Amino acid sequence: MVVLSPDERAQNIEEQDNETELLVSMFDKNVTTEEGVVTINIKSDHFLLVLRCLYHELYPSREAPIFTIIDMTNTSHASHVIDDIQLELECSKLFTRGECVVYQWVGYISEYLESLDLFVAENSLSPELSPEDTENDKIIADIENLQLLEDEFNAKEAEVQVVTETNSSDPYPSLNIYTGTILTERKSHFQAHVCQVFSKKDVSNTMTALLRNPKIAGATHNIMAYRYTNKSGTLAQDYDDDGETKAGGRLLELIDLMDVENLMVVVTRWYGGVHLGPSRFKCINNIAKKTIVESGFYDIGADSSKKKKRKK
């Protein structure tokens, strides 16, 4: 349950209003607002993207707005070069708690499109803009996805309580989730998330926090494994394949082999339409291991020492 103080809630509303006014003044007819949803058309010489953002009570003090990027460039054209999943993930990284970010997203996406324009010009490509009345499957899916996210968030709004400062608290005070870089293999994207956990509740809270990100929640698979020592000194471990058969067990084997304790790893996969076969397990474990090491929760030197001791 998310807890907001009256001052925090009022500040969020004020900052959302100020940001909306700024967007309308800067981009005029390219911006529309309706019941907390801001839609911005971002154009370049060859491309058109639509940024749709849902403002909610936790923005900007706690979380970024729920958003999606809809590619209105002709997606059936052979020269289509926009990777909207990668773009959304990069935009997510720009958010800092307490700071409005939508205006910054517009600038980032505009620069991204300008770089693609140069790429198109240098390679003699000619992507086409979709007609305004075109209803291709991708646009429909993106809009419906945002609507589902809006409905889900509205369902959870009843749980948001406003209390006095003396009673306010962070819902997940111990969470410190580290999200790694993206690995792309034949159009499939893999990304790992690592968090220290000390109980089943920590595991549940970590997954809940991750799934509040719409791109993670909408991924093809979120493979999970954890390993921790509970208060009684007993080792607790488990995994979840999330539809990717045997992937969770292999992920648990990895953290067992690395001898990492009090750690939870989630590998998110966005399927790109090309079957990877057994190599998908290599991708999952490679990005997981890389992220565990980068997170600082794992000491390579200590692992080397353990191996040397075992050899003796």
Coordinates of C-alpha atoms in Angstrom, one line a residue:
M1 CA 0.0 0.0 0.0
V2 CA 1.5 3.4 -1.1
V3 CA 1.3 6.1 1.5
L4 CA 1.3 9.8 0.6
S5 CA 1.3 12.8 2.9
P6 CA -1.1 15.7 2.1
D7 CA 1.8 17.9 1.2
E8 CA 3.4 15.4 -1.1
R9 CA 0.1 14.7 -2.9
A10 CA -0.6 18.5 -3.3
Q11 CA 3.0 19.0 -4.6
N12 CA 2.6 16.3 -7.2
I13 CA -0.6 17.8 -8.5
E14 CA 1.0 21.2 -8.8
E15 CA 4.0 19.9 -10.6
Q16 CA 1.9 17.9 -13.0
D17 CA -0.2 21.0 -13.8
N18 CA 3.0 23.1 -14.4
E19 CA 4.5 20.5 -16.6
T20 CA 1.3 20.1 -18.7
E21 CA 1.2 23.9 -19.2
L22 CA 4.8 23.9 -20.3
L23 CA 4.2 21.1 -22.8
V24 CA 1.1 22.9 -24.3
S25 CA 3.0 26.2 -24.5
M26 CA 6.0 24.6 -26.2
F27 CA 4.4 22.1 -28.6
D28 CA 0.9 23.7 -29.0
K29 CA -1.2 21.6 -31.5
N30 CA 1.1 18.6 -31.1
V31 CA -0.2 18.1 -27.5
T32 CA -3.6 17.0 -26.3
T33 CA -4.7 16.4 -22.7
E34 CA -7.7 14.4 -21.5
E35 CA -8.4 13.2 -18.0
G36 CA -4.8 12.9 -16.9
V37 CA -3.5 11.5 -20.1
V38 CA -1.1 13.7 -22.1
T39 CA -0.5 12.8 -25.8
I40 CA 2.3 14.3 -27.7
N41 CA 3.1 14.0 -31.4
I42 CA 6.9 14.0 -32.0
K43 CA 7.8 14.5 -35.7
S44 CA 11.0 14.6 -37.7
D45 CA 11.6 14.6 -41.5
H46 CA 10.9 10.9 -41.9
F47 CA 9.3 9.7 -38.7
L48 CA 6.4 10.2 -36.4
L49 CA 6.1 8.9 -32.8
V50 CA 3.3 9.4 -30.4
L51 CA 4.1 9.7 -26.7
R52 CA 1.2 8.9 -24.4
C53 CA 1.6 9.5 -20.6
L54 CA -0.7 8.7 -17.8
Y55 CA -0.2 11.0 -14.8
H56 CA -1.0 9.5 -11.4
E57 CA -0.7 10.4 -7.7
L58 CA 2.8 9.0 -7.3
Y59 CA 4.3 11.2 -10.1
P60 CA 6.8 12.8 -9.8
S61 CA 7.7 12.2 -6.1
R62 CA 7.8 8.4 -6.2
E63 CA 7.5 7.1 -9.8
A64 CA 7.5 8.1 -13.4
P65 CA 4.2 8.4 -15.2
I66 CA 2.9 5.3 -17.0
F67 CA 3.7 5.8 -20.7
T68 CA 4.0 4.2 -24.1
I69 CA 5.6 5.2 -27.3
I70 CA 3.5 4.5 -30.5
D71 CA 5.4 4.3 -33.8
M72 CA 3.2 6.0 -36.4
T73 CA 5.8 5.5 -39.1
N74 CA 4.8 2.9 -41.7
T75 CA 5.8 -0.2 -39.7
S76 CA 5.4 -2.5 -42.8
H77 CA 8.1 -0.6 -44.7
A78 CA 11.3 -2.6 -45.2
S79 CA 13.4 0.3 -43.9
H80 CA 11.6 0.6 -40.6
V81 CA 14.4 1.1 -38.0
I82 CA 12.8 2.3 -34.8
D83 CA 13.2 0.0 -31.7
D84 CA 10.4 1.3 -29.5
I85 CA 11.1 -1.1 -26.7
Q86 CA 14.7 0.0 -26.4
L87 CA 13.6 3.7 -26.7
E88 CA 11.1 3.3 -23.9
L89 CA 13.7 1.6 -21.6
E90 CA 16.1 4.4 -22.3
C91 CA 13.5 7.0 -21.4
S92 CA 12.7 5.2 -18.2
K93 CA 16.3 5.6 -17.1
L94 CA 16.0 9.4 -17.4
F95 CA 13.5 9.6 -14.5
T96 CA 14.7 10.9 -11.1
R97 CA 12.4 10.8 -8.1
G98 CA 10.9 14.2 -7.4
E99 CA 11.6 15.7 -10.9
C100 CA 9.1 15.9 -13.8
V101 CA 10.5 14.0 -16.8
V102 CA 8.0 14.2 -19.7
Y103 CA 9.5 17.3 -21.2
Q104 CA 12.9 15.7 -21.0
W105 CA 11.5 12.6 -22.8
V106 CA 10.2 14.7 -25.6
G107 CA 13.7 16.2 -26.1
Y108 CA 15.4 12.8 -25.9
I109 CA 13.0 11.3 -28.5
S110 CA 13.4 14.3 -30.8
E111 CA 17.2 13.9 -30.8
Y112 CA 16.7 10.2 -31.4
L113 CA 14.6 10.8 -34.4
E114 CA 17.0 13.4 -35.8
S115 CA 19.8 10.8 -35.6
L116 CA 17.6 8.4 -37.5
D117 CA 16.9 11.0 -40.1
L118 CA 20.7 11.2 -40.7
F119 CA 20.8 7.4 -40.9
V120 CA 18.1 7.4 -43.5
A121 CA 19.7 10.1 -45.6
E122 CA 23.1 8.4 -45.5
N123 CA 21.7 5.0 -46.4
S124 CA 19.2 6.2 -49.0
L125 CA 16.2 4.9 -47.1
S126 CA 12.7 6.3 -47.3
P127 CA 10.4 5.3 -44.4
E128 CA 6.9 6.6 -44.9
L129 CA 4.5 8.2 -42.4
S130 CA 1.3 6.3 -41.8
P131 CA -1.9 8.0 -43.0
E132 CA -3.9 9.5 -40.1
D133 CA -6.7 7.0 -40.6
T134 CA -4.4 3.9 -40.7
E135 CA -5.2 1.4 -37.9
N136 CA -2.3 -1.1 -38.1
D137 CA -2.1 -3.8 -35.5
K138 CA 0.8 -2.3 -33.7
I139 CA -0.9 1.0 -33.0
I140 CA -4.1 -0.7 -31.8
A141 CA -2.1 -3.0 -29.5
D142 CA -0.1 0.0 -28.0
I143 CA -3.2 2.0 -27.3
E144 CA -5.1 -1.0 -25.9
N145 CA -2.0 -1.7 -23.7
L146 CA -2.0 1.8 -22.3
Q147 CA -5.8 1.5 -21.6
L148 CA -5.2 -1.7 -19.7
L149 CA -2.5 -0.1 -17.7
E150 CA -4.8 2.9 -16.9
D151 CA -7.6 0.5 -15.8
E152 CA -5.1 -1.4 -13.6
F153 CA -3.8 1.7 -12.0
N154 CA -7.3 3.0 -11.4
A155 CA -8.1 -0.3 -9.7
K156 CA -5.2 0.2 -7.3
E157 CA -5.9 3.9 -6.6
A158 CA -8.3 2.8 -3.8
E159 CA -5.2 1.5 -2.0
V160 CA -3.5 4.9 -2.0
Q161 CA -4.0 6.5 1.3
V162 CA -3.2 10.1 2.4
V163 CA -2.0 10.3 6.0
T164 CA -0.2 12.7 8.2
E165 CA 3.6 13.1 8.1
T166 CA 4.0 11.3 11.4
N167 CA 2.4 8.1 10.0
S168 CA 4.0 8.2 6.5
S169 CA 6.4 5.4 5.5
D170 CA 8.0 3.9 2.4
P171 CA 6.1 0.8 1.3
Y172 CA 9.3 -1.0 0.4
P173 CA 12.0 0.7 2.5
S174 CA 14.6 -2.0 2.1
L175 CA 14.3 -2.4 -1.7
N176 CA 17.3 -1.4 -3.7
I177 CA 16.8 -2.9 -7.2
Y178 CA 19.6 -2.7 -9.7
T179 CA 18.6 -2.9 -13.4
G180 CA 21.3 -3.9 -15.9
T181 CA 21.8 -3.2 -19.5
I182 CA 19.9 -4.8 -22.4
L183 CA 21.2 -7.8 -24.3
T184 CA 19.7 -8.1 -27.8
E185 CA 19.8 -11.5 -29.7
R186 CA 18.0 -11.9 -33.0
K187 CA 15.3 -9.3 -32.1
S188 CA 14.7 -10.6 -28.6
H189 CA 15.7 -8.3 -25.8
F190 CA 16.9 -9.5 -22.4
Q191 CA 17.3 -7.4 -19.2
A192 CA 18.1 -8.5 -15.7
H193 CA 17.1 -6.9 -12.4
V194 CA 18.9 -7.7 -9.1
C195 CA 17.8 -7.0 -5.5
Q196 CA 18.9 -8.2 -2.1
V197 CA 16.2 -10.1 -0.3
F198 CA 16.0 -11.6 3.2
S199 CA 12.5 -13.0 3.3
K200 CA 9.6 -14.2 1.1
K201 CA 8.0 -10.8 1.7
D202 CA 11.1 -9.1 0.2
V203 CA 10.7 -11.4 -2.8
S204 CA 7.1 -10.5 -3.2
N205 CA 7.6 -6.8 -2.8
T206 CA 10.5 -6.8 -5.3
M207 CA 8.4 -8.5 -8.0
T208 CA 5.5 -6.1 -7.2
A209 CA 7.8 -3.1 -7.6
L210 CA 9.2 -4.4 -10.9
L211 CA 5.8 -5.1 -12.3
R212 CA 4.7 -1.5 -11.7
N213 CA 6.8 -0.7 -14.8
P214 CA 4.5 -1.3 -17.7
K215 CA 7.2 -2.5 -20.1
I216 CA 8.3 -5.2 -17.6
A217 CA 4.7 -6.1 -16.8
G218 CA 4.0 -6.4 -20.5
A219 CA 7.1 -8.5 -21.3
T220 CA 6.9 -12.0 -22.7
H221 CA 8.6 -13.6 -19.7
N222 CA 9.8 -12.4 -16.3
I223 CA 12.0 -15.3 -15.2
M224 CA 12.8 -15.3 -11.5
A225 CA 15.1 -17.0 -9.0
Y226 CA 16.0 -16.2 -5.4
R227 CA 18.3 -17.5 -2.6
Y228 CA 18.4 -16.3 1.0
T229 CA 19.1 -17.4 4.5
N230 CA 16.1 -16.9 6.8
K231 CA 16.1 -15.9 10.4
S232 CA 16.4 -19.5 11.6
G233 CA 19.5 -19.9 9.5
T234 CA 17.8 -22.2 6.9
L235 CA 18.6 -21.6 3.2
A236 CA 15.5 -20.8 1.3
Q237 CA 15.5 -20.8 -2.5
D238 CA 13.0 -21.1 -5.4
Y239 CA 12.4 -20.0 -9.0
D240 CA 9.6 -19.2 -11.4
D241 CA 9.8 -20.0 -15.2
D242 CA 7.0 -17.6 -16.0
G243 CA 6.2 -19.6 -19.1
E244 CA 9.8 -20.1 -20.3
T245 CA 10.2 -23.8 -19.4
K246 CA 13.3 -24.7 -17.4
A247 CA 14.7 -21.1 -17.5
G248 CA 14.0 -20.4 -13.8
G249 CA 15.7 -23.6 -12.7
R250 CA 18.8 -22.8 -14.8
L251 CA 18.8 -19.3 -13.3
L252 CA 18.7 -20.7 -9.8
E253 CA 21.6 -23.1 -10.7
L254 CA 23.6 -20.0 -11.8
I255 CA 23.2 -18.2 -8.4
D256 CA 23.9 -21.5 -6.6
L257 CA 27.1 -21.9 -8.6
M258 CA 28.1 -18.3 -7.9
D259 CA 27.4 -19.0 -4.2
V260 CA 25.4 -15.8 -3.9
E261 CA 23.1 -15.5 -0.9
N262 CA 20.3 -13.1 0.0
L263 CA 19.7 -12.2 -3.7
M264 CA 16.8 -12.2 -6.1
V265 CA 17.3 -12.1 -9.9
V266 CA 14.6 -11.4 -12.5
V267 CA 15.4 -11.7 -16.2
T268 CA 12.9 -9.9 -18.4
R269 CA 12.5 -11.1 -22.0
W270 CA 10.7 -9.4 -24.8
Y271 CA 10.3 -11.9 -27.6
G272 CA 11.2 -10.5 -31.0
G273 CA 9.5 -13.0 -33.3
V274 CA 12.5 -15.2 -34.0
H275 CA 12.9 -18.6 -32.1
L276 CA 16.3 -18.7 -30.4
G277 CA 16.1 -22.4 -29.4
P278 CA 18.5 -23.5 -26.6
S279 CA 20.6 -20.3 -27.1
R280 CA 17.9 -18.4 -25.2
F281 CA 19.0 -20.0 -21.9
K282 CA 22.6 -18.8 -22.6
C283 CA 21.3 -15.3 -23.1
I284 CA 19.2 -15.4 -19.9
N285 CA 22.1 -16.7 -17.7
N286 CA 24.7 -14.4 -19.4
I287 CA 22.8 -11.2 -18.8
A288 CA 21.9 -12.4 -15.3
K289 CA 25.5 -13.0 -14.3
K290 CA 26.7 -9.8 -15.9
T291 CA 24.1 -7.8 -13.9
I292 CA 24.8 -9.6 -10.6
V293 CA 28.5 -8.7 -11.0
E294 CA 27.7 -5.1 -12.0
S295 CA 25.2 -4.6 -9.1
G296 CA 28.0 -4.8 -6.5
F297 CA 26.2 -7.7 -4.7
Y298 CA 28.8 -10.1 -5.8
D299 CA 32.6 -10.1 -5.2
I300 CA 34.6 -11.7 -8.1
G301 CA 37.7 -11.7 -6.0
A302 CA 35.9 -13.5 -3.2
D303 CA 34.6 -16.1 -5.7
S304 CA 38.1 -16.7 -6.9
S305 CA 39.3 -17.3 -3.4
K306 CA 36.5 -19.8 -2.8
K307 CA 37.5 -21.7 -6.0
K308 CA 41.2 -21.8 -4.9
K309 CA 40.2 -23.2 -1.5
R310 CA 38.1 -25.8 -3.1
K311 CA 41.0 -26.9 -5.3
K312 CA 43.1 -27.4 -2.2

